[in-house]
Tab-separated table of C-alpha atoms in Angstrom:
chain	number	residue	atom	x	y	z
A	1	ASP	CA	165.686	11.465	207.988
A	2	CYS	CA	162.510	9.645	209.033
A	3	MET	CA	162.752	7.367	205.967
A	4	ILE	CA	166.117	5.571	205.896
A	5	GLU	CA	165.261	2.502	203.777
A	6	LYS	CA	162.653	-0.206	203.420
A	7	GLY	CA	161.510	-1.314	206.866
A	8	LEU	CA	163.247	1.625	208.544
A	9	VAL	CA	160.520	4.283	208.407
A	10	SER	CA	159.596	6.151	211.588
A	11	PHE	CA	155.890	6.823	210.937
A	12	PRO	CA	155.236	8.727	214.222
A	13	ASP	CA	158.098	11.154	213.451
A	14	LEU	CA	156.965	11.394	209.819
A	15	LYS	CA	153.398	12.253	210.897
A	16	LEU	CA	154.768	14.997	213.156
A	17	VAL	CA	156.777	16.492	210.255
A	18	LEU	CA	153.739	16.381	207.951
A	19	LEU	CA	151.576	17.976	210.656
A	20	GLN	CA	154.107	20.789	211.146
A	21	LEU	CA	154.246	21.305	207.369
A	22	ALA	CA	150.437	21.474	207.163
A	23	VAL	CA	150.270	24.031	210.013
A	24	VAL	CA	152.976	26.233	208.458
A	25	THR	CA	151.277	26.066	205.023
A	26	ALA	CA	147.913	27.016	206.557
A	27	ILE	CA	149.430	29.930	208.497
A	28	SER	CA	151.223	31.101	205.343
A	29	ALA	CA	148.017	30.991	203.259
A	30	ILE	CA	145.964	32.861	205.891
A	31	SER	CA	148.747	35.440	206.365
A	32	GLN	CA	148.951	36.090	202.617
A	33	TRP	CA	145.176	36.523	202.409
A	34	VAL	CA	145.136	38.952	205.376
A	35	MET	CA	148.132	40.840	203.960
A	36	SER	CA	146.454	41.216	200.542
A	37	LEU	CA	143.255	42.409	202.212
A	38	LEU	CA	145.040	44.990	204.357
A	39	THR	CA	147.381	46.287	201.631
A	40	ASN	CA	144.503	46.650	199.151
A	41	LYS	CA	142.371	48.470	201.699
A	42	MET	CA	145.230	50.740	202.774
A	43	THR	CA	146.313	51.537	199.200
A	44	TYR	CA	142.853	52.405	197.905
A	45	LYS	CA	142.046	54.490	200.985
A	46	ILE	CA	145.250	56.487	200.411
A	47	VAL	CA	144.405	56.911	196.710
A	48	ASP	CA	140.823	57.940	197.562
A	49	ASP	CA	142.179	60.525	200.003
A	50	ILE	CA	144.649	61.904	197.426
A	51	ARG	CA	141.918	62.240	194.759
A	52	ARG	CA	139.558	63.999	197.170
A	53	ARG	CA	142.270	66.435	198.274
A	54	VAL	CA	143.380	67.221	194.708
A	55	PHE	CA	139.787	67.777	193.561
A	56	ALA	CA	139.007	69.946	196.608
A	57	HIS	CA	142.180	71.976	195.965
A	58	MET	CA	141.241	72.487	192.302
A	59	GLU	CA	137.857	73.833	193.388
A	60	ILE	CA	139.436	76.705	195.347
A	61	LEU	CA	142.149	77.658	192.827
A	62	PRO	CA	141.749	81.178	191.402
A	63	LEU	CA	140.609	81.601	187.806
A	64	ARG	CA	143.904	83.203	186.749
A	65	TYR	CA	145.765	80.034	187.803
A	66	MET	CA	143.363	77.782	185.870
A	67	ASP	CA	143.704	80.037	182.829
A	68	ALA	CA	147.516	79.975	182.947
A	69	HIS	CA	147.907	76.210	183.433
A	70	GLN	CA	146.759	73.169	181.494
A	71	PRO	CA	143.867	71.122	182.964
A	72	ALA	CA	145.093	68.519	185.467
A	73	ILE	CA	142.390	65.858	184.971
A	74	SER	CA	144.960	63.127	184.284
A	75	ARG	CA	146.734	63.998	187.548
A	76	ILE	CA	143.626	62.762	189.354
A	77	SER	CA	143.113	59.682	187.172
A	78	THR	CA	146.193	58.340	185.313
A	79	ASP	CA	148.977	59.474	187.662
A	80	VAL	CA	147.135	58.455	190.828
A	81	ASP	CA	146.470	55.005	189.287
A	82	GLN	CA	150.204	54.583	188.631
A	83	PHE	CA	150.886	55.658	192.212
A	84	SER	CA	148.375	53.120	193.580
A	85	ASP	CA	149.943	50.297	191.522
A	86	GLY	CA	153.362	51.187	192.935
A	87	LEU	CA	152.041	51.324	196.505
A	88	LEU	CA	150.252	47.992	196.171
A	89	MET	CA	153.327	46.264	194.763
A	90	GLY	CA	155.619	47.938	197.304
A	91	PHE	CA	153.566	46.982	200.363
A	92	THR	CA	153.158	43.379	199.191
A	93	GLN	CA	156.849	42.892	198.406
A	94	LEU	CA	157.945	44.665	201.601
A	95	PHE	CA	155.947	42.489	204.003
A	96	SER	CA	156.572	39.180	202.252
A	97	GLY	CA	160.255	40.083	201.773
A	98	VAL	CA	160.801	40.925	205.471
A	99	MET	CA	159.087	37.711	206.608
A	100	THR	CA	161.114	35.642	204.119
A	101	ILE	CA	164.404	37.201	205.273
A	102	LEU	CA	163.647	36.645	208.979
A	103	GLY	CA	162.454	33.060	208.421
A	104	THR	CA	165.440	32.204	206.216
A	105	LEU	CA	167.971	33.670	208.664
A	106	GLY	CA	166.441	31.727	211.570
A	107	PHE	CA	166.505	28.512	209.538
A	108	MET	CA	170.141	29.026	208.430
A	109	ILE	CA	171.374	29.870	211.935
A	110	SER	CA	169.765	26.675	213.255
A	111	ILE	CA	171.805	24.655	210.688
A	112	ASP	CA	175.211	26.409	210.720
A	113	GLY	CA	176.026	29.837	212.137
A	114	ARG	CA	179.380	30.140	210.305
A	115	ILE	CA	177.887	29.640	206.827
A	116	THR	CA	175.085	32.044	207.785
A	117	LEU	CA	177.777	34.643	208.503
A	118	ILE	CA	179.084	34.293	204.924
A	119	VAL	CA	175.584	34.981	203.578
A	120	VAL	CA	175.073	37.964	205.906
A	121	LEU	CA	178.417	39.490	204.875
A	122	ILE	CA	177.936	39.155	201.090
A	123	THR	CA	174.167	39.831	200.800
A	124	PRO	CA	174.397	43.611	201.603
A	125	LEU	CA	176.041	43.986	198.174
A	126	SER	CA	172.589	43.447	196.641
A	127	PHE	CA	171.234	46.353	198.728
A	128	PHE	CA	173.899	48.690	197.317
A	129	VAL	CA	173.188	47.493	193.772
A	130	ALA	CA	169.404	47.789	194.224
A	131	ASN	CA	169.771	51.259	195.798
A	132	PHE	CA	171.962	52.443	192.904
A	133	ILE	CA	169.421	51.235	190.318
A	134	ALA	CA	166.363	52.396	192.289
A	135	LYS	CA	167.573	56.011	192.481
A	136	ARG	CA	168.000	56.222	188.708
A	137	THR	CA	164.770	54.335	188.003
A	138	PHE	CA	162.817	56.619	190.355
A	139	THR	CA	164.110	59.727	188.582
A	140	MET	CA	163.090	58.383	185.171
A	141	PHE	CA	159.665	57.127	186.278
A	142	ARG	CA	159.022	60.454	187.980
A	143	LEU	CA	159.634	62.284	184.687
A	144	GLN	CA	157.417	59.771	182.881
A	145	THR	CA	154.087	61.217	184.076
A	146	ARG	CA	151.614	61.362	181.217
A	147	ALA	CA	149.624	64.260	182.681
A	148	GLU	CA	151.340	66.907	180.550
A	149	MET	CA	150.585	65.102	177.274
A	150	THR	CA	147.022	64.191	178.263
A	151	SER	CA	146.323	67.795	179.295
A	152	LEU	CA	147.712	69.169	176.034
A	153	VAL	CA	145.671	66.737	173.904
A	154	GLU	CA	142.489	67.461	175.881
A	155	GLU	CA	143.034	71.202	175.586
A	156	MET	CA	143.892	71.216	171.855
A	157	VAL	CA	141.147	68.773	170.813
A	158	GLY	CA	138.522	70.289	173.094
A	159	ASN	CA	139.292	73.791	171.824
A	160	GLN	CA	139.796	72.888	168.178
A	161	LYS	CA	137.829	75.913	166.954
A	162	VAL	CA	140.021	78.304	168.950
A	163	VAL	CA	143.176	76.557	167.650
A	164	LYS	CA	141.931	76.981	164.066
A	165	ALA	CA	140.854	80.578	164.637
A	166	PHE	CA	144.301	81.611	165.895
A	167	ALA	CA	146.232	79.367	163.435
A	168	TYR	CA	147.908	77.605	166.367
A	169	GLU	CA	148.187	74.166	164.694
A	170	LYS	CA	151.947	74.295	164.063
A	171	GLU	CA	152.798	75.462	167.610
A	172	ALA	CA	150.503	72.781	169.090
A	173	GLU	CA	152.190	70.092	166.984
A	174	GLU	CA	155.674	71.273	168.026
A	175	GLN	CA	154.572	71.292	171.668
A	176	PHE	CA	153.168	67.761	171.327
A	177	ASP	CA	156.358	66.493	169.621
A	178	ASP	CA	158.517	67.970	172.385
A	179	ILE	CA	156.470	66.299	175.156
A	180	ASN	CA	156.306	63.024	173.196
A	181	GLN	CA	160.098	62.924	172.698
A	182	ARG	CA	160.753	63.578	176.386
A	183	LEU	CA	158.230	60.918	177.394
A	184	GLN	CA	159.787	58.382	174.996
A	185	SER	CA	163.310	59.070	176.287
A	186	CYS	CA	162.273	58.814	179.958
A	187	SER	CA	160.231	55.643	179.313
A	188	LEU	CA	163.159	53.900	177.599
A	189	LYS	CA	165.575	54.826	180.403
A	190	ALA	CA	163.083	53.838	183.101
A	191	THR	CA	162.458	50.463	181.447
A	192	PHE	CA	166.196	49.865	181.002
A	193	PHE	CA	167.115	50.630	184.620
A	194	SER	CA	164.176	48.672	186.054
A	195	SER	CA	164.973	45.654	183.861
A	196	ILE	CA	168.609	45.406	185.062
A	197	THR	CA	167.495	45.035	188.701
A	198	ASN	CA	166.813	41.301	188.362
A	199	PRO	CA	170.088	40.368	186.576
A	200	SER	CA	172.131	42.492	189.015
A	201	THR	CA	170.630	40.960	192.142
A	202	ARG	CA	170.911	37.492	190.585
A	203	PHE	CA	174.632	38.144	190.075
A	204	VAL	CA	175.023	39.007	193.775
A	205	ASN	CA	173.007	35.893	194.671
A	206	GLY	CA	175.456	33.904	192.534
A	207	LEU	CA	178.322	35.285	194.657
A	208	VAL	CA	176.462	34.238	197.821
A	209	TYR	CA	175.912	30.690	196.491
A	210	THR	CA	179.590	30.482	195.487
A	211	GLY	CA	180.757	31.657	198.926
A	212	VAL	CA	178.466	29.183	200.705
A	213	GLY	CA	179.545	26.337	198.366
A	214	ILE	CA	183.299	26.927	198.828
A	215	PHE	CA	183.129	27.541	202.581
A	216	GLY	CA	180.753	24.592	203.065
A	217	ALA	CA	183.068	22.305	201.071
A	218	PHE	CA	186.048	23.193	203.259
């Protein structure tokens, strides 16, 4: 609006717009840096605490429990790493998502409150879709822990002489195949459900754009 045509450029207004843009960009960059710093620190402190507690708990478990269960080394390493990745991604997306939603709503209301109402009414559909997918994805990812397989491999390979002595090879192989099949099935389902999140939410976004386009045209 500050640049209509040749000779009709309001440089003072244009400088003000550019200054505002520079300030917003700077605030955004600093906020993202601070957010990354805080979420990383928080996530790794939580993970450190979990590992310490699990290790301390293993130290006080009775011998009969340790003898009856497979070693849980991968619970402390692999599974906690997966948990930390999820936390890190979740915190980052949560904060940036909330700020984006609030900023976008404020911007839309300042332009046209009626069209904003259309967006607010249709958008909750994406929450229902995301919730439906998230519940199923969570169940599959929860079953996808690799601790059981890692523990079995460590136990069978580490105690190879005992396995040979008791002719346990066939049972160990059957046990491994069973765990492997379950892990494969859960992984495929988890990947499928997580991969349909983007297309589903894009479909809802398409409905929002359509509603805004039609209502705006009228």
